[in-house]
Amino acid sequence: MNDVAQIRTLVRQSQSIAFTGERRDFFRLVRRGALLELITAGFYRFWLATDIRRSLWSGTLVDGHAPEYTGTAKELLIGFLFALAILVPVYLLYFLIGIEAERAKAFASIPLVLFFYAFAQFAIFRARRYRATRTVWRGARFWMSGSGWAYSWRACLWDLVVLLTLGLALPWRESALERYKMRHLNYGDLPACFEGTGWALFKRGWWLWLLSLPIVTLPFTYPAYKAVLWRWWVCGIRFGEVRFESDLRTGGLMGLYWAVIGWTTLGPHRRRYCDRGCDLGGDVFRRQTRRCKCHAVVFAPAPIPGPWREYRELPCLSIVHWRDQASLSHPRSLGTRRHIRQRPRS
Amino acid sequence: MSEGSDSGAVAAGVPTPRSSIYFDGLTNRRHAVALRFGAKLDITEDGVDIASWPYDDLRMVDGGPGTLRIKSVSALPLARLEVFDPAAQTQITGHARFLRIERGGPAHTGRIVAWSLAAIASIFLVVVYGMPLAADRLTPLIPLSFDRHLGAIADNQVRVIFGGRTCTNAQGRAAFSKLVETVRQASRLDVPLQTEVLNSPVPNAFALPGGKIYLLNGLLQKAQNADELAGVVAHEMGHVSHRDHTRMMIQRGGVSFLIGLLWGDITGSAAVIFVTRTLFEVSYSREAEQNADAFAIAAMHALGRSPAPMGELLFRITGAEKSHTIGILASHPLTEDRRELMRHEDRPATGLEILSDDEWQALKTICRPANAR
């Protein structure tokens, strides 16, 4: 308890972000959830995803207060059923068209792939909107406006441009899409926006594009790109005067990714890679390194789509990743806006 | 502004120090408050009561390490009280009877598991009983032209695989046409048939939806007389007559649709999907094979010929299967069982020979070029 109070005071004084979650608790949670998921043939995934988010949210101290995740598994289940309602008729229609098209020897699968791609972009936006809306911090709620389909066609057009420019347009895609998402995000009555530019990201990452040209280097450049992207993203976020900086190190993230690759490819050495993964990244408050138990992963049968996949499959690495992302991000001028009102009722 | 300090002076008459933070649900302003445990939970800031929450309305929410964070169902939805002092936390847990009522317990998890198992059972029943029934009912509703569509697709693939190695010896073709036509009339199948012999060493024959029947030369060479071959051709006609392909496609499509949609994103369930589908397809195709055999037997009886030779031909091709196949997993009925059935249906011949000796020889050499004879 003393410990916790100390951490809280430290975080408050430095107006910073810290992750205080216990690895052991997190593994227990994932292991239990994965087991239940096996028993329920996957239906438990909604409850597990909710539990994981609740645990990560409440383990993160921002200016001394942990955010609260108020989403429920039932909402995820209903969302899944809605997605089915959209996808089933499309699937059926495609099936009938496919029979005709196959006969005419047309390349029939493309339209469906395109639709699913657009739908995935829609889902990405709606997933972020859902998570934002269900996040409460200091008694005020985040919320998002904007339309999933408007985001989806923007994303698809940008992807076309990226494809045509062999990836060179990627920074501008990221910044345009992030601007769309962030300008529709609000904390109470405080609107957020995004000030990162495509050019800034290009300047930080152009050498990675060059290094990626021989495709074999991708396993090295991808994590480096992710680290660059994260730092650029964090320092582009604005909530009024509030801004952030990130010290997330490329090497640390690279190590994590390699631990993931090692984990998934080198069966017999799992334990070793996993431990190494857990040791990565500086622990601000707890100097002692705990050996992590990763056998939870063995039971985790089902990746769920979206950014939570890694948190499911690799609890050991994911919690480290989350902690690094949180504790290496530094808010600036967090104290400037202290009287945020709730979302104005329309 | 009382922003922030956790260690303020103890207000007069208040038993707990100001170790709690209160958010009023309107703004995110941090109120450093003291708690008084009277008839209700009184929350005071600088000695002034700012909220009073009935104990029965208190609910616990996620609050981070060492923090008891509570809300009140009768207050604003986002009003929160964060209690850091362990003594105060104990007080609250002692007073509030329904603090944990919204937090799931073992019973909650049990309910999820039970409902999931019920859903799985229901899906399993649909796959095992519902889909075959639906396929049986739907197949007659689908026009024959759809079968021909399917047949055209499959035919393209056959042409790719066998490279158009159609056997074209004129006399052989005439004999084959005669055999096919004789069997077709005997079985009263009124679907227009297209039949070909393909020059492949594989001993097999197959039907495509819509009435296309292929006989492979490998099987033809293993056959010792026209009766053996007629049985096999009749068996394939049985598949065409029962529209097994269309039925199978409806079923397969339905099952993969259902399972794929529900569990498509779960790699871990791939094994489950595989096992269910295999078992179910196997049992289904066994039934289809048995029906086609029955069709062939009836056709041979109508011709006044014995179905027994067909069983001998099949056995000659596969040999005994019982030793190395697990019965329930075989997609065809075991050959020895089929031969047994056909021997059982053996009748003395009352009809004419299907082909004359000359015609039979012509059919056997259908895959040789005309000038080589």
PDB file of C-alpha atoms in Angstrom, chain B residues 11-209:
ATOM      1  CA  ALA B  11     -11.462  19.220   8.910  1.00  0.00           C
ATOM      2  CA  ALA B  12     -13.116  19.646  12.272  1.00  0.00           C
ATOM      3  CA  GLY B  13     -15.358  16.775  13.320  1.00  0.00           C
ATOM      4  CA  VAL B  14     -14.394  14.602  10.402  1.00  0.00           C
ATOM      5  CA  PRO B  15     -13.074  11.196  11.322  1.00  0.00           C
ATOM      6  CA  THR B  16     -11.103  10.470   8.157  1.00  0.00           C
ATOM      7  CA  PRO B  17      -8.291  12.530   6.745  1.00  0.00           C
ATOM      8  CA  ARG B  18      -8.671  14.042   3.305  1.00  0.00           C
ATOM      9  CA  SER B  19      -7.311  11.049   1.551  1.00  0.00           C
ATOM     10  CA  SER B  20     -10.058  10.786  -1.031  1.00  0.00           C
ATOM     11  CA  ILE B  21     -10.685  12.451  -4.352  1.00  0.00           C
ATOM     12  CA  TYR B  22     -14.151  13.178  -5.601  1.00  0.00           C
ATOM     13  CA  PHE B  23     -15.296  13.928  -9.145  1.00  0.00           C
ATOM     14  CA  ASP B  24     -18.770  15.387  -9.336  1.00  0.00           C
ATOM     15  CA  GLY B  25     -19.685  13.992 -12.749  1.00  0.00           C
ATOM     16  CA  LEU B  26     -20.014  17.471 -14.303  1.00  0.00           C
ATOM     17  CA  THR B  27     -16.391  18.468 -14.742  1.00  0.00           C
ATOM     18  CA  ASN B  28     -13.072  16.739 -14.286  1.00  0.00           C
ATOM     19  CA  ARG B  29     -12.176  18.992 -11.371  1.00  0.00           C
ATOM     20  CA  ARG B  30     -10.425  17.136  -8.587  1.00  0.00           C
ATOM     21  CA  HIS B  31     -12.104  17.640  -5.183  1.00  0.00           C
ATOM     22  CA  ALA B  32      -9.955  16.641  -2.226  1.00  0.00           C
ATOM     23  CA  VAL B  33     -12.620  15.454   0.185  1.00  0.00           C
ATOM     24  CA  ALA B  34     -13.128  13.897   3.600  1.00  0.00           C
ATOM     25  CA  LEU B  35     -15.631  11.112   4.259  1.00  0.00           C
ATOM     26  CA  ARG B  36     -18.123  10.828   7.117  1.00  0.00           C
ATOM     27  CA  PHE B  37     -19.812   7.512   7.721  1.00  0.00           C
ATOM     28  CA  GLY B  38     -23.248   8.411   9.038  1.00  0.00           C
ATOM     29  CA  ALA B  39     -26.614   7.114   7.862  1.00  0.00           C
ATOM     30  CA  LYS B  40     -25.264   7.738   4.403  1.00  0.00           C
ATOM     31  CA  LEU B  41     -21.784   8.237   3.049  1.00  0.00           C
ATOM     32  CA  ASP B  42     -21.247  11.993   3.383  1.00  0.00           C
ATOM     33  CA  ILE B  43     -18.597  13.581   1.208  1.00  0.00           C
ATOM     34  CA  THR B  44     -17.318  16.915   2.506  1.00  0.00           C
ATOM     35  CA  GLU B  45     -14.949  19.418   0.989  1.00  0.00           C
ATOM     36  CA  ASP B  46     -13.462  21.982   3.380  1.00  0.00           C
ATOM     37  CA  GLY B  47     -16.142  21.123   5.920  1.00  0.00           C
ATOM     38  CA  VAL B  48     -19.003  21.596   3.447  1.00  0.00           C
ATOM     39  CA  ASP B  49     -21.144  18.628   2.443  1.00  0.00           C
ATOM     40  CA  ILE B  50     -20.981  18.326  -1.327  1.00  0.00           C
ATOM     41  CA  ALA B  51     -22.551  14.906  -1.765  1.00  0.00           C
ATOM     42  CA  SER B  52     -24.309  12.278   0.258  1.00  0.00           C
ATOM     43  CA  TRP B  53     -24.494   8.772  -1.151  1.00  0.00           C
ATOM     44  CA  PRO B  54     -26.761   6.028   0.288  1.00  0.00           C
ATOM     45  CA  TYR B  55     -24.673   2.939   1.058  1.00  0.00           C
ATOM     46  CA  ASP B  56     -26.954   0.655  -0.919  1.00  0.00           C
ATOM     47  CA  ASP B  57     -26.365   2.726  -4.051  1.00  0.00           C
ATOM     48  CA  LEU B  58     -22.607   2.358  -3.955  1.00  0.00           C
ATOM     49  CA  ARG B  59     -20.988   0.278  -6.703  1.00  0.00           C
ATOM     50  CA  MET B  60     -17.345  -0.550  -7.149  1.00  0.00           C
ATOM     51  CA  VAL B  61     -15.659   0.215 -10.484  1.00  0.00           C
ATOM     52  CA  ASP B  62     -12.108  -0.350 -11.763  1.00  0.00           C
ATOM     53  CA  GLY B  63      -9.817   1.972  -9.897  1.00  0.00           C
ATOM     54  CA  GLY B  64      -6.190   1.144 -10.381  1.00  0.00           C
ATOM     55  CA  PRO B  65      -3.669  -0.114  -7.842  1.00  0.00           C
ATOM     56  CA  GLY B  66      -4.541   0.363  -4.179  1.00  0.00           C
ATOM     57  CA  THR B  67      -7.522   2.513  -5.026  1.00  0.00           C
ATOM     58  CA  LEU B  68     -11.136   1.849  -4.205  1.00  0.00           C
ATOM     59  CA  ARG B  69     -13.108   3.714  -6.830  1.00  0.00           C
ATOM     60  CA  ILE B  70     -16.852   3.834  -6.383  1.00  0.00           C
ATOM     61  CA  LYS B  71     -19.855   5.310  -8.111  1.00  0.00           C
ATOM     62  CA  SER B  72     -23.397   5.761  -6.908  1.00  0.00           C
ATOM     63  CA  VAL B  73     -26.312   4.577  -8.994  1.00  0.00           C
ATOM     64  CA  SER B  74     -28.371   7.530  -7.796  1.00  0.00           C
ATOM     65  CA  ALA B  75     -25.718  10.164  -8.624  1.00  0.00           C
ATOM     66  CA  LEU B  76     -24.585  11.423 -12.030  1.00  0.00           C
ATOM     67  CA  PRO B  77     -23.307   8.532 -14.134  1.00  0.00           C
ATOM     68  CA  LEU B  78     -19.692   9.683 -14.115  1.00  0.00           C
ATOM     69  CA  ALA B  79     -19.487  10.938 -10.534  1.00  0.00           C
ATOM     70  CA  ARG B  80     -16.671   9.019  -8.876  1.00  0.00           C
ATOM     71  CA  LEU B  81     -15.099   8.754  -5.459  1.00  0.00           C
ATOM     72  CA  GLU B  82     -11.532   7.500  -5.232  1.00  0.00           C
ATOM     73  CA  VAL B  83     -10.545   6.256  -1.788  1.00  0.00           C
ATOM     74  CA  PHE B  84      -6.866   5.631  -1.093  1.00  0.00           C
ATOM     75  CA  ASP B  85      -6.870   5.209   2.680  1.00  0.00           C
ATOM     76  CA  PRO B  86      -7.115   1.486   3.609  1.00  0.00           C
ATOM     77  CA  ALA B  87      -9.102   2.219   6.789  1.00  0.00           C
ATOM     78  CA  ALA B  88     -11.694   4.197   4.857  1.00  0.00           C
ATOM     79  CA  GLN B  89     -11.817   1.436   2.242  1.00  0.00           C
ATOM     80  CA  THR B  90     -12.616  -1.106   4.953  1.00  0.00           C
ATOM     81  CA  GLN B  91     -15.348   1.162   6.305  1.00  0.00           C
ATOM     82  CA  ILE B  92     -16.974   1.415   2.881  1.00  0.00           C
ATOM     83  CA  THR B  93     -16.809  -2.299   2.113  1.00  0.00           C
ATOM     84  CA  GLY B  94     -18.353  -2.898   5.523  1.00  0.00           C
ATOM     85  CA  HIS B  95     -21.276  -0.548   4.967  1.00  0.00           C
ATOM     86  CA  ALA B  96     -22.103  -0.997   1.285  1.00  0.00           C
ATOM     87  CA  ARG B  97     -24.027  -4.226   0.790  1.00  0.00           C
ATOM     88  CA  PHE B  98     -24.204  -4.128  -3.003  1.00  0.00           C
ATOM     89  CA  LEU B  99     -20.713  -2.877  -3.687  1.00  0.00           C
ATOM     90  CA  ARG B 100     -19.749  -5.829  -5.882  1.00  0.00           C
ATOM     91  CA  ILE B 101     -23.125  -6.659  -7.378  1.00  0.00           C
ATOM     92  CA  GLU B 102     -22.111  -5.535 -10.887  1.00  0.00           C
ATOM     93  CA  ARG B 103     -18.819  -7.412 -10.833  1.00  0.00           C
ATOM     94  CA  GLY B 104     -19.174 -10.833 -12.378  1.00  0.00           C
ATOM     95  CA  GLY B 105     -18.493 -13.835 -10.189  1.00  0.00           C
ATOM     96  CA  PRO B 106     -18.236 -17.584 -10.859  1.00  0.00           C
ATOM     97  CA  ALA B 107     -21.985 -17.754 -11.461  1.00  0.00           C
ATOM     98  CA  HIS B 108     -21.644 -15.126 -14.167  1.00  0.00           C
ATOM     99  CA  THR B 109     -18.833 -17.044 -15.875  1.00  0.00           C
ATOM    100  CA  GLY B 110     -20.850 -20.240 -15.534  1.00  0.00           C
ATOM    101  CA  ARG B 111     -23.739 -18.611 -17.348  1.00  0.00           C
ATOM    102  CA  ILE B 112     -21.493 -17.562 -20.230  1.00  0.00           C
ATOM    103  CA  VAL B 113     -20.091 -21.079 -20.513  1.00  0.00           C
ATOM    104  CA  ALA B 114     -23.561 -22.628 -20.371  1.00  0.00           C
ATOM    105  CA  TRP B 115     -24.944 -20.359 -23.074  1.00  0.00           C
ATOM    106  CA  SER B 116     -21.902 -20.935 -25.248  1.00  0.00           C
ATOM    107  CA  LEU B 117     -22.276 -24.692 -24.936  1.00  0.00           C
ATOM    108  CA  ALA B 118     -25.950 -24.380 -25.799  1.00  0.00           C
ATOM    109  CA  ALA B 119     -25.031 -22.339 -28.878  1.00  0.00           C
ATOM    110  CA  ILE B 120     -22.442 -24.919 -29.923  1.00  0.00           C
ATOM    111  CA  ALA B 121     -24.958 -27.745 -29.471  1.00  0.00           C
ATOM    112  CA  SER B 122     -27.500 -25.875 -31.552  1.00  0.00           C
ATOM    113  CA  ILE B 123     -24.994 -25.220 -34.337  1.00  0.00           C
ATOM    114  CA  PHE B 124     -23.926 -28.857 -34.253  1.00  0.00           C
ATOM    115  CA  LEU B 125     -27.520 -30.007 -34.622  1.00  0.00           C
ATOM    116  CA  VAL B 126     -28.042 -27.638 -37.539  1.00  0.00           C
ATOM    117  CA  VAL B 127     -24.917 -28.972 -39.243  1.00  0.00           C
ATOM    118  CA  VAL B 128     -25.684 -32.642 -38.681  1.00  0.00           C
ATOM    119  CA  TYR B 129     -29.463 -32.686 -39.171  1.00  0.00           C
ATOM    120  CA  GLY B 130     -30.602 -29.295 -40.421  1.00  0.00           C
ATOM    121  CA  MET B 131     -28.273 -28.907 -43.380  1.00  0.00           C
ATOM    122  CA  PRO B 132     -28.879 -32.355 -44.953  1.00  0.00           C
ATOM    123  CA  LEU B 133     -32.602 -31.810 -44.561  1.00  0.00           C
ATOM    124  CA  ALA B 134     -32.376 -28.354 -46.105  1.00  0.00           C
ATOM    125  CA  ALA B 135     -30.284 -29.725 -48.971  1.00  0.00           C
ATOM    126  CA  ASP B 136     -32.816 -32.506 -49.630  1.00  0.00           C
ATOM    127  CA  ARG B 137     -35.668 -30.007 -49.697  1.00  0.00           C
ATOM    128  CA  LEU B 138     -33.832 -27.363 -51.688  1.00  0.00           C
ATOM    129  CA  THR B 139     -32.355 -29.573 -54.402  1.00  0.00           C
ATOM    130  CA  PRO B 140     -35.682 -30.240 -56.203  1.00  0.00           C
ATOM    131  CA  LEU B 141     -36.366 -26.498 -56.198  1.00  0.00           C
ATOM    132  CA  ILE B 142     -33.158 -25.694 -58.031  1.00  0.00           C
ATOM    133  CA  PRO B 143     -33.552 -25.810 -61.822  1.00  0.00           C
ATOM    134  CA  LEU B 144     -31.550 -28.387 -63.764  1.00  0.00           C
ATOM    135  CA  SER B 145     -29.837 -25.546 -65.599  1.00  0.00           C
ATOM    136  CA  PHE B 146     -28.014 -24.828 -62.334  1.00  0.00           C
ATOM    137  CA  ASP B 147     -26.613 -28.369 -62.375  1.00  0.00           C
ATOM    138  CA  ARG B 148     -25.410 -27.740 -65.899  1.00  0.00           C
ATOM    139  CA  HIS B 149     -23.715 -24.515 -64.724  1.00  0.00           C
ATOM    140  CA  LEU B 150     -21.902 -26.484 -62.068  1.00  0.00           C
ATOM    141  CA  GLY B 151     -21.088 -29.190 -64.565  1.00  0.00           C
ATOM    142  CA  ALA B 152     -19.591 -26.642 -66.953  1.00  0.00           C
ATOM    143  CA  ILE B 153     -17.317 -25.319 -64.177  1.00  0.00           C
ATOM    144  CA  ALA B 154     -16.209 -28.818 -63.227  1.00  0.00           C
ATOM    145  CA  ASP B 155     -15.787 -29.747 -66.871  1.00  0.00           C
ATOM    146  CA  ASN B 156     -13.298 -26.902 -67.342  1.00  0.00           C
ATOM    147  CA  GLN B 157     -11.231 -28.317 -64.512  1.00  0.00           C
ATOM    148  CA  VAL B 158     -11.432 -31.855 -65.924  1.00  0.00           C
ATOM    149  CA  ARG B 159     -10.179 -30.572 -69.261  1.00  0.00           C
ATOM    150  CA  VAL B 160      -7.255 -28.865 -67.560  1.00  0.00           C
ATOM    151  CA  ILE B 161      -6.357 -31.978 -65.584  1.00  0.00           C
ATOM    152  CA  PHE B 162      -6.704 -34.513 -68.389  1.00  0.00           C
ATOM    153  CA  GLY B 163      -5.566 -32.215 -71.182  1.00  0.00           C
ATOM    154  CA  GLY B 164      -8.410 -33.253 -73.444  1.00  0.00           C
ATOM    155  CA  ARG B 165      -7.126 -36.801 -73.836  1.00  0.00           C
ATOM    156  CA  THR B 166     -10.492 -37.996 -75.085  1.00  0.00           C
ATOM    157  CA  CYS B 167     -10.550 -41.423 -76.700  1.00  0.00           C
ATOM    158  CA  THR B 168     -11.993 -41.059 -80.179  1.00  0.00           C
ATOM    159  CA  ASN B 169     -11.888 -44.462 -81.846  1.00  0.00           C
ATOM    160  CA  ALA B 170     -15.125 -44.454 -83.851  1.00  0.00           C
ATOM    161  CA  GLN B 171     -16.140 -48.080 -83.318  1.00  0.00           C
ATOM    162  CA  GLY B 172     -15.267 -47.911 -79.670  1.00  0.00           C
ATOM    163  CA  ARG B 173     -17.374 -44.795 -79.274  1.00  0.00           C
ATOM    164  CA  ALA B 174     -20.303 -46.430 -80.964  1.00  0.00           C
ATOM    165  CA  ALA B 175     -20.072 -49.392 -78.588  1.00  0.00           C
ATOM    166  CA  PHE B 176     -19.775 -47.109 -75.568  1.00  0.00           C
ATOM    167  CA  SER B 177     -22.784 -45.057 -76.685  1.00  0.00           C
ATOM    168  CA  LYS B 178     -24.781 -48.230 -77.052  1.00  0.00           C
ATOM    169  CA  LEU B 179     -23.862 -49.385 -73.553  1.00  0.00           C
ATOM    170  CA  VAL B 180     -24.667 -46.015 -72.007  1.00  0.00           C
ATOM    171  CA  GLU B 181     -27.938 -45.716 -73.881  1.00  0.00           C
ATOM    172  CA  THR B 182     -29.026 -49.225 -72.919  1.00  0.00           C
ATOM    173  CA  VAL B 183     -28.361 -48.585 -69.248  1.00  0.00           C
ATOM    174  CA  ARG B 184     -29.977 -45.146 -69.388  1.00  0.00           C
ATOM    175  CA  GLN B 185     -33.190 -46.506 -70.877  1.00  0.00           C
ATOM    176  CA  ALA B 186     -33.310 -49.349 -68.392  1.00  0.00           C
ATOM    177  CA  SER B 187     -32.942 -46.955 -65.480  1.00  0.00           C
ATOM    178  CA  ARG B 188     -35.485 -44.518 -66.947  1.00  0.00           C
ATOM    179  CA  LEU B 189     -33.142 -41.598 -66.503  1.00  0.00           C
ATOM    180  CA  ASP B 190     -34.417 -38.805 -68.754  1.00  0.00           C
ATOM    181  CA  VAL B 191     -31.531 -36.383 -68.323  1.00  0.00           C
ATOM    182  CA  PRO B 192     -29.546 -35.896 -71.540  1.00  0.00           C
ATOM    183  CA  LEU B 193     -26.147 -37.489 -70.920  1.00  0.00           C
ATOM    184  CA  GLN B 194     -22.742 -36.684 -72.337  1.00  0.00           C
ATOM    185  CA  THR B 195     -20.230 -39.460 -71.893  1.00  0.00           C
ATOM    186  CA  GLU B 196     -16.550 -39.685 -72.731  1.00  0.00           C
ATOM    187  CA  VAL B 197     -13.720 -42.116 -72.183  1.00  0.00           C
ATOM    188  CA  LEU B 198     -10.515 -40.385 -71.080  1.00  0.00           C
ATOM    189  CA  ASN B 199      -7.094 -41.850 -71.708  1.00  0.00           C
ATOM    190  CA  SER B 200      -5.844 -42.058 -68.152  1.00  0.00           C
ATOM    191  CA  PRO B 201      -4.357 -45.078 -66.362  1.00  0.00           C
ATOM    192  CA  VAL B 202      -6.320 -44.300 -63.190  1.00  0.00           C
ATOM    193  CA  PRO B 203      -9.014 -46.968 -62.654  1.00  0.00           C
ATOM    194  CA  ASN B 204     -11.968 -44.689 -61.987  1.00  0.00           C
ATOM    195  CA  ALA B 205     -15.168 -43.234 -63.361  1.00  0.00           C
ATOM    196  CA  PHE B 206     -16.987 -40.095 -62.311  1.00  0.00           C
ATOM    197  CA  ALA B 207     -20.081 -38.081 -63.037  1.00  0.00           C
ATOM    198  CA  LEU B 208     -20.339 -34.304 -63.189  1.00  0.00           C
ATOM    199  CA  PRO B 209     -23.509 -32.446 -62.270  1.00  0.00           C
TER     200      PRO B 209
END
